[in-house]
CSV table of C-alpha atoms in Angstrom, one decimal:
chain,number,residue,atom,x,y,z
E,1,GLN,CA,-69.9,46.9,54.2
E,2,LEU,CA,-66.2,47.2,53.7
E,3,ILE,CA,-66.4,50.7,52.1
E,4,GLU,CA,-68.7,51.8,55.5
E,5,GLU,CA,-65.6,50.4,57.4
E,6,SER,CA,-62.8,52.4,55.4
E,7,GLY,CA,-64.4,56.0,56.8
E,8,GLU,CA,-64.3,56.7,53.0
E,9,PRO,CA,-67.6,58.0,51.3
E,10,MET,CA,-69.5,55.7,48.9
E,11,PRO,CA,-67.4,56.1,45.8
E,12,GLU,CA,-69.4,57.6,42.7
E,13,LEU,CA,-68.1,56.0,39.7
E,14,VAL,CA,-67.8,56.2,35.8
E,15,TYR,CA,-68.7,53.0,33.9
E,16,ASP,CA,-67.4,52.8,30.1
E,17,TYR,CA,-68.8,50.5,27.5
E,18,GLY,CA,-69.2,50.4,23.9
E,19,LYS,CA,-72.6,51.7,22.9
E,20,THR,CA,-74.7,48.9,21.1
E,21,ASP,CA,-78.3,47.9,22.3
E,22,VAL,CA,-76.9,44.7,24.3
E,23,ARG,CA,-73.9,46.4,26.1
E,24,ASP,CA,-76.9,49.2,26.7
E,25,LYS,CA,-78.7,46.8,28.7
E,26,GLU,CA,-76.1,45.0,30.4
E,27,ALA,CA,-75.0,49.0,31.7
E,28,SER,CA,-78.5,49.3,33.4
E,29,ALA,CA,-78.2,46.1,34.7
E,30,ILE,CA,-74.9,46.6,36.3
E,31,ILE,CA,-75.4,50.3,37.4
E,32,THR,CA,-78.7,48.8,38.8
E,33,ALA,CA,-77.2,46.3,40.8
E,34,LEU,CA,-74.4,48.8,42.2
E,35,GLU,CA,-77.2,51.4,42.9
E,36,LYS,CA,-78.5,48.4,45.8
E,37,ALA,CA,-75.2,48.4,46.9
E,38,GLY,CA,-75.6,52.4,47.4
E,39,ILE,CA,-72.9,53.0,44.9
E,40,THR,CA,-73.8,55.6,42.5
E,41,VAL,CA,-72.8,54.8,38.5
E,42,THR,CA,-72.8,57.2,36.1
E,43,PRO,CA,-72.6,55.2,32.4
E,44,ASN,CA,-70.8,56.7,29.7
E,45,ALA,CA,-71.6,55.0,26.3
E,46,ILE,CA,-68.5,55.1,23.8
E,47,ASP,CA,-69.0,54.4,20.1
E,48,PRO,CA,-67.3,50.7,19.7
E,49,GLY,CA,-65.0,52.3,17.2
E,50,ALA,CA,-63.1,54.6,19.9
E,51,TYR,CA,-63.6,52.6,23.0
E,52,TYR,CA,-60.8,50.8,23.1
E,53,GLY,CA,-58.4,54.3,22.4
E,54,ILE,CA,-60.4,55.8,25.0
E,55,VAL,CA,-60.5,53.3,27.8
E,56,LEU,CA,-56.7,52.1,27.4
E,57,ASP,CA,-55.7,55.8,28.2
E,58,PRO,CA,-55.2,55.8,31.6
E,59,ASP,CA,-55.8,59.7,31.6
E,60,LYS,CA,-59.0,59.2,29.7
E,61,GLN,CA,-60.5,56.0,31.7
E,62,GLY,CA,-63.6,55.8,34.2
E,63,ALA,CA,-63.3,53.2,37.3
E,64,LEU,CA,-65.2,50.7,35.8
E,65,ASN,CA,-65.2,49.7,32.3
E,66,TRP,CA,-66.4,46.7,30.3
E,67,ALA,CA,-64.0,44.2,28.4
E,68,GLY,CA,-63.9,41.1,27.3
E,69,TRP,CA,-61.0,38.9,27.2
E,70,GLY,CA,-60.2,34.9,26.2
E,71,PRO,CA,-57.0,32.8,26.5
E,72,ASP,CA,-54.5,32.5,23.7
E,73,TRP,CA,-54.2,29.3,24.9
E,74,LEU,CA,-54.7,27.0,28.0
E,75,ASN,CA,-52.6,28.5,30.5
E,76,ALA,CA,-53.1,31.6,32.9
E,77,SER,CA,-50.2,32.8,31.3
E,78,THR,CA,-52.1,34.4,28.6
E,79,VAL,CA,-54.5,36.1,31.1
E,80,ILE,CA,-52.7,37.4,34.2
E,81,PRO,CA,-49.9,38.4,32.6
E,82,PRO,CA,-52.0,41.2,30.1
E,83,LEU,CA,-54.8,42.0,32.5
E,84,PHE,CA,-53.0,42.2,35.6
E,85,THR,CA,-49.9,43.8,35.5
E,86,PRO,CA,-48.6,47.2,34.3
E,87,SER,CA,-46.9,45.9,31.2
E,88,GLY,CA,-48.9,43.4,30.2
E,89,GLY,CA,-50.7,44.8,26.9
E,90,PHE,CA,-54.2,45.0,28.3
E,91,PRO,CA,-54.2,46.7,31.7
E,92,LEU,CA,-57.4,48.1,31.6
E,93,SER,CA,-57.3,47.1,35.9
E,94,ARG,CA,-54.6,49.5,36.1
E,95,TYR,CA,-53.3,46.9,38.9
E,96,ASP,CA,-49.7,48.3,39.9
E,97,ASN,CA,-48.4,46.4,42.5
E,98,PRO,CA,-44.8,45.1,42.2
E,99,GLU,CA,-44.8,42.0,44.5
E,100,PHE,CA,-47.5,40.9,42.4
E,101,THR,CA,-46.1,41.4,38.9
E,102,GLN,CA,-42.4,39.9,40.6
E,103,LYS,CA,-44.7,36.7,41.3
E,104,VAL,CA,-46.2,37.0,37.7
E,105,ASP,CA,-42.6,37.4,36.4
E,106,GLU,CA,-41.2,34.5,38.4
E,107,ALA,CA,-44.4,32.2,37.2
E,108,LEU,CA,-43.9,32.9,33.8
E,109,LEU,CA,-40.1,31.2,34.1
E,110,ILE,CA,-41.4,27.9,35.8
E,111,THR,CA,-41.2,25.0,33.4
E,112,ASP,CA,-42.5,22.0,35.8
E,113,ARG,CA,-46.4,22.0,34.6
E,114,ALA,CA,-47.5,21.2,38.0
E,115,GLU,CA,-45.7,23.6,39.7
E,116,GLN,CA,-46.3,25.8,37.2
E,117,GLY,CA,-50.5,25.6,37.4
E,118,GLN,CA,-50.1,25.6,41.2
E,119,ALA,CA,-48.2,29.3,40.9
E,120,TRP,CA,-50.7,30.9,38.6
E,121,ALA,CA,-53.8,29.3,40.9
E,122,GLU,CA,-52.1,31.3,43.5
E,123,LEU,CA,-51.7,34.4,41.2
E,124,ASN,CA,-55.9,34.0,40.3
E,125,LYS,CA,-57.1,34.0,43.9
E,126,GLU,CA,-54.9,37.2,44.8
E,127,ALA,CA,-56.2,38.6,41.6
E,128,MET,CA,-59.9,37.9,42.9
E,129,ALA,CA,-59.2,38.8,46.2
E,130,GLU,CA,-58.4,41.8,44.9
E,131,ALA,CA,-61.7,42.0,42.6
E,132,LEU,CA,-59.5,43.1,39.3
E,133,VAL,CA,-61.9,41.7,37.4
E,134,VAL,CA,-65.7,41.6,38.1
E,135,PRO,CA,-67.0,38.7,35.7
E,136,THR,CA,-70.9,39.8,34.5
E,137,ARG,CA,-71.3,37.2,32.0
E,138,PHE,CA,-70.2,34.6,29.8
E,139,GLY,CA,-71.7,34.8,26.4
E,140,LYS,CA,-72.0,31.4,24.3
E,141,ASP,CA,-72.4,31.1,20.7
E,142,GLN,CA,-73.8,28.3,18.3
E,143,LEU,CA,-71.8,27.3,15.7
E,144,ILE,CA,-72.6,25.3,12.9
E,145,TRP,CA,-71.0,24.2,9.5
E,146,GLY,CA,-72.0,22.7,6.3
E,147,SER,CA,-71.8,19.2,5.6
E,148,LYS,CA,-68.7,19.7,2.9
E,149,VAL,CA,-66.2,21.5,5.9
E,150,GLY,CA,-63.8,18.9,7.1
E,151,GLY,CA,-61.9,19.6,10.0
E,152,ALA,CA,-64.4,21.2,11.3
E,153,TYR,CA,-64.5,21.2,15.6
E,154,ILE,CA,-64.9,24.0,18.5
E,155,TRP,CA,-61.5,24.7,19.8
E,156,ALA,CA,-61.9,25.4,23.7
E,157,PRO,CA,-60.0,28.4,24.3
E,158,TYR,CA,-61.5,30.2,21.9
E,159,ALA,CA,-64.8,29.2,21.9
E,160,SER,CA,-64.4,28.9,18.2
E,161,TRP,CA,-63.3,27.0,14.9
E,162,GLY,CA,-59.7,25.4,15.1
E,163,TYR,CA,-59.0,27.0,11.6
E,164,VAL,CA,-55.9,25.9,11.0
E,165,ASP,CA,-57.6,22.4,10.6
E,166,LEU,CA,-61.0,23.8,8.3
E,167,TYR,CA,-61.2,22.7,4.9
E,168,VAL,CA,-63.5,22.5,2.0
E,169,GLU,CA,-64.4,18.8,0.8
E,170,GLN,CA,-64.7,18.7,-2.8
């Protein structure tokens, strides 16, 4: 509806993803869903070893691409700046909004945790309103460890081991 109201033609998009059996199935589901909205999507399966070298290059990147991200610690400062600012380090969205970036820079300087949390929440709302990321699925793994492994627990930010605390019991 928004595209129709804009007066612009319905877009034809290229979807980049690393070629694996699972990603092929995901791409098929994404393309089928977008076609139901009248959007034509051409899949671009890329060798996984070359994938990020291509999609992190704005001259080679398609309009849509697959990526995963996990925070370095439980704070939006490890998600919003890297993904949604030009100098963030992983800017697949190619979002370059100076006003948004200024707010991110200001949020990074806030030391009061409650105030900081509110600033990140507002920035998250802005990012979602712009559809900078379209979540498609959340993968979940089952992890087990042996009876002689001590200090094992699942650290939520990584959904993996707390590696620093692991040890082998004698």
